[in-house]
CSV table of C-alpha atoms in Angstrom, one decimal:
chain,number,residue,atom,x,y,z
A,29,MET,CA,170.5,203.3,189.9
A,30,VAL,CA,167.8,202.2,192.3
A,31,ASP,CA,165.9,199.0,191.5
A,32,ILE,CA,162.2,200.0,192.4
A,33,GLU,CA,161.0,196.5,192.6
A,34,GLU,CA,163.8,195.6,195.0
A,35,LEU,CA,163.0,198.7,197.1
A,36,LYS,CA,159.3,197.7,197.2
A,37,ARG,CA,160.2,194.2,198.2
A,38,ARG,CA,162.3,195.4,201.0
A,39,ILE,CA,159.9,198.1,202.3
A,40,GLY,CA,156.8,196.0,202.0
A,41,PRO,CA,157.2,194.0,205.2
A,42,SER,CA,158.1,197.2,207.3
A,43,ARG,CA,154.9,198.9,205.9
A,44,ARG,CA,152.7,195.9,206.8
A,45,GLY,CA,154.3,196.0,210.3
A,46,ILE,CA,153.7,199.7,210.7
A,47,VAL,CA,150.1,199.3,209.7
A,48,HIS,CA,149.8,196.3,212.1
A,49,LEU,CA,151.0,198.4,215.0
A,50,LEU,CA,148.9,201.3,214.0
A,51,GLY,CA,145.8,199.1,214.2
A,52,GLU,CA,146.8,197.8,217.7
A,53,GLY,CA,147.3,201.4,218.8
A,54,ILE,CA,144.0,202.6,217.4
A,55,GLY,CA,142.2,199.7,219.2
A,56,ARG,CA,143.4,201.0,222.6
A,57,ILE,CA,142.3,204.5,222.2
A,58,PRO,CA,139.9,205.2,225.1
A,59,VAL,CA,137.4,207.3,222.9
A,60,ARG,CA,134.9,205.3,220.8
A,61,ILE,CA,134.2,208.0,218.2
A,62,LEU,CA,138.0,208.6,217.7
A,63,ARG,CA,138.6,204.8,217.2
A,64,TYR,CA,135.8,204.7,214.7
A,65,VAL,CA,137.1,207.6,212.6
A,66,LEU,CA,140.7,206.3,212.7
A,67,ALA,CA,139.8,202.7,211.9
A,68,SER,CA,137.8,204.0,208.8
A,69,LYS,CA,140.3,206.6,207.6
A,70,LEU,CA,143.6,205.0,208.4
A,71,LEU,CA,142.9,201.3,208.5
A,72,GLY,CA,140.3,201.5,205.6
A,73,MET,CA,137.6,199.4,207.5
A,74,THR,CA,134.0,199.8,206.2
A,75,ILE,CA,132.0,200.5,209.4
A,76,SER,CA,128.3,201.5,209.6
A,77,PRO,CA,127.9,204.7,211.6
A,78,SER,CA,125.5,202.9,214.0
A,79,ALA,CA,128.1,200.1,214.7
A,80,GLN,CA,129.9,200.1,218.0
A,81,LEU,CA,133.6,199.2,218.1
A,82,TYR,CA,134.9,198.7,221.6
A,83,ARG,CA,138.6,198.5,222.3
A,84,TRP,CA,140.1,195.7,220.4
A,85,ARG,CA,143.2,193.6,220.7
A,86,GLU,CA,144.2,193.3,217.0
A,87,VAL,CA,143.0,194.2,213.5
A,88,ARG,CA,144.9,192.8,210.5
A,89,ALA,CA,144.1,194.1,207.0
A,90,GLY,CA,141.3,196.5,208.1
A,91,ARG,CA,140.6,197.5,204.5
A,92,ASN,CA,139.1,193.9,204.0
A,93,ILE,CA,136.7,194.2,207.0
A,94,SER,CA,133.1,195.5,206.8
A,95,ILE,CA,130.8,195.9,209.7
A,96,GLY,CA,127.0,196.4,209.3
A,97,ASP,CA,124.4,198.6,210.9
A,98,GLY,CA,123.9,198.2,214.6
A,99,SER,CA,126.6,195.5,215.0
A,100,ILE,CA,128.7,195.4,218.2
A,101,ILE,CA,132.4,194.4,218.3
A,102,GLY,CA,133.2,193.7,222.0
A,103,LEU,CA,136.4,194.5,224.1
A,104,TRP,CA,139.6,192.8,223.1
A,105,ALA,CA,138.4,191.3,219.7
A,106,THR,CA,140.9,190.0,217.2
A,107,LEU,CA,139.8,190.6,213.6
A,108,ASP,CA,142.1,189.0,211.0
A,109,GLY,CA,140.9,190.6,207.7
A,110,ARG,CA,143.6,189.3,205.5
A,111,GLU,CA,141.2,187.1,203.5
A,112,GLY,CA,138.1,189.3,204.3
A,113,ILE,CA,135.5,189.5,206.9
A,114,ARG,CA,131.8,190.6,206.4
A,115,ILE,CA,129.9,191.2,209.5
A,116,GLY,CA,126.1,191.8,209.0
A,117,ARG,CA,123.6,193.9,210.7
A,118,ASN,CA,122.8,193.7,214.5
A,119,VAL,CA,125.7,191.1,215.1
A,120,ASN,CA,127.0,190.9,218.5
A,121,LEU,CA,130.7,189.8,218.8
A,122,SER,CA,131.3,189.5,222.6
A,123,SER,CA,134.5,190.2,224.4
A,124,GLU,CA,137.6,188.4,223.3
A,125,VAL,CA,136.3,186.9,220.2
A,126,SER,CA,138.8,186.0,217.5
A,127,LEU,CA,138.1,185.9,213.8
A,128,TRP,CA,141.0,184.2,212.0
A,129,THR,CA,140.9,184.1,208.0
A,130,LEU,CA,144.4,182.8,207.5
A,131,GLN,CA,146.4,180.1,209.3
A,132,HIS,CA,149.3,177.8,208.8
A,133,ASP,CA,148.6,174.5,206.9
A,134,PRO,CA,149.7,171.6,209.1
A,135,GLN,CA,149.8,169.4,206.0
A,136,SER,CA,152.2,171.8,204.1
A,137,PRO,CA,155.7,170.4,204.0
A,138,HIS,CA,156.9,174.2,203.8
A,139,PHE,CA,154.5,175.2,206.8
A,140,GLY,CA,152.6,177.3,204.2
A,141,VAL,CA,149.3,179.0,204.9
A,142,LYS,CA,145.7,178.6,203.9
A,143,GLY,CA,142.5,180.5,204.6
A,144,GLY,CA,139.2,182.0,203.4
A,145,PRO,CA,136.9,185.0,204.2
A,146,ILE,CA,134.6,184.9,207.1
A,147,GLU,CA,131.0,185.8,206.9
A,148,ILE,CA,128.7,186.5,209.8
A,149,SER,CA,125.1,187.0,209.0
A,150,ASP,CA,122.6,189.4,210.6
A,151,TYR,CA,121.6,188.8,214.2
A,152,ALA,CA,124.3,186.4,214.9
A,153,TRP,CA,125.8,186.2,218.4
A,154,ILE,CA,129.5,185.2,218.8
A,155,SER,CA,129.9,184.8,222.5
A,156,TYR,CA,132.8,185.5,225.0
A,157,ARG,CA,136.3,183.9,223.7
A,158,ALA,CA,134.8,181.9,220.7
A,159,THR,CA,137.2,181.4,217.8
A,160,ILE,CA,136.0,181.4,214.3
A,161,LEU,CA,138.6,179.7,211.8
A,162,PRO,CA,139.2,180.6,208.1
A,163,GLY,CA,136.5,180.2,205.5
A,164,VAL,CA,133.6,180.0,208.0
A,165,SER,CA,130.1,181.3,207.4
A,166,ILE,CA,127.8,181.9,210.4
A,167,GLY,CA,124.1,181.9,209.5
A,168,GLU,CA,121.5,184.5,210.3
A,169,GLY,CA,120.4,184.5,214.0
A,170,ALA,CA,123.0,181.7,214.8
A,171,VAL,CA,124.7,181.6,218.1
A,172,VAL,CA,128.3,180.6,219.0
A,173,ALA,CA,128.7,179.6,222.7
A,174,ALA,CA,131.3,180.9,224.9
A,175,GLY,CA,134.8,179.4,224.3
A,176,ALA,CA,133.7,177.5,221.2
A,177,ILE,CA,136.0,176.9,218.3
A,178,VAL,CA,134.1,177.0,214.9
A,179,ALA,CA,135.8,175.1,212.1
A,180,HIS,CA,132.7,174.7,209.9
A,181,ASP,CA,129.7,176.7,208.6
A,182,VAL,CA,126.9,177.2,211.1
A,183,ASP,CA,123.3,177.0,209.9
A,184,PRO,CA,120.9,179.9,210.5
A,185,TYR,CA,119.5,180.0,213.9
A,186,ALA,CA,121.6,177.0,215.1
A,187,ILE,CA,123.2,177.3,218.6
A,188,VAL,CA,126.7,175.7,218.5
A,189,GLY,CA,129.3,175.1,221.3
A,190,GLY,CA,132.3,173.0,222.2
A,191,ILE,CA,135.7,172.1,220.6
A,192,PRO,CA,135.2,171.6,217.8
A,193,ALA,CA,131.8,173.4,217.8
A,194,ARG,CA,128.7,171.2,217.3
A,195,LYS,CA,125.1,171.9,217.2
A,196,ILE,CA,123.6,172.0,220.7
A,197,GLY,CA,120.3,173.8,220.1
A,198,GLU,CA,118.1,176.0,218.0
A,199,ARG,CA,117.5,179.8,218.6
A,200,VAL,CA,114.0,181.3,218.3
A,201,ARG,CA,113.2,182.8,214.9
A,202,GLY,CA,111.7,186.2,214.0
A,203,LEU,CA,114.4,188.4,215.6
A,204,THR,CA,113.6,192.1,215.5
A,205,TYR,CA,116.0,193.9,217.8
A,206,SER,CA,118.3,196.5,216.5
A,207,TRP,CA,121.2,198.5,218.0
A,208,PRO,CA,122.1,201.0,219.4
A,209,ASP,CA,119.2,201.2,221.6
A,210,ALA,CA,118.5,204.9,221.9
A,211,ASP,CA,117.5,204.5,225.6
A,212,ALA,CA,120.8,202.9,226.5
A,213,PRO,CA,123.7,204.2,224.5
A,214,ALA,CA,127.1,202.7,225.2
A,215,ALA,CA,129.6,204.8,227.1
A,216,TRP,CA,132.0,207.0,225.1
A,217,PHE,CA,135.1,205.6,226.7
A,218,ILE,CA,134.3,201.9,226.0
């Protein structure tokens, strides 16, 4: 007699690994509309039709990721949706940005994990190679400078930078831009 629970326990890690590899493969497809369709249908990502997903490095748990109107996910981003990622409207994630919702707990004697969802509000800009750590909220219109590591919430319209990220300025309010700009559409192959 087959023990169904034991079978599920043994197959589970393989299934997660296959979905992980599928996500990496989809992220490398050189046709944007095809990536969009496959990310929605096969990975379960919730993506606005006006969002632009460039080729990505890694997507984990796509079913827990939502991307709002006009948002842009730059080249080679890493999106760890295991604890949930919500990206608002007109957000720009520049190239090689990493969003991590789960990590090892250095205080755990068993090297356990801890984490939390990431929320990035409307008009935020996460610049090149910035890293957002678990449980962080980025406020509306906030800017995270290139290379910053963000371990704490960022206030609306704050500009933060450094390791760990600290406030270094304030962004102008009243942002009104939206993407995609009909006069400058992104190339289909990016």
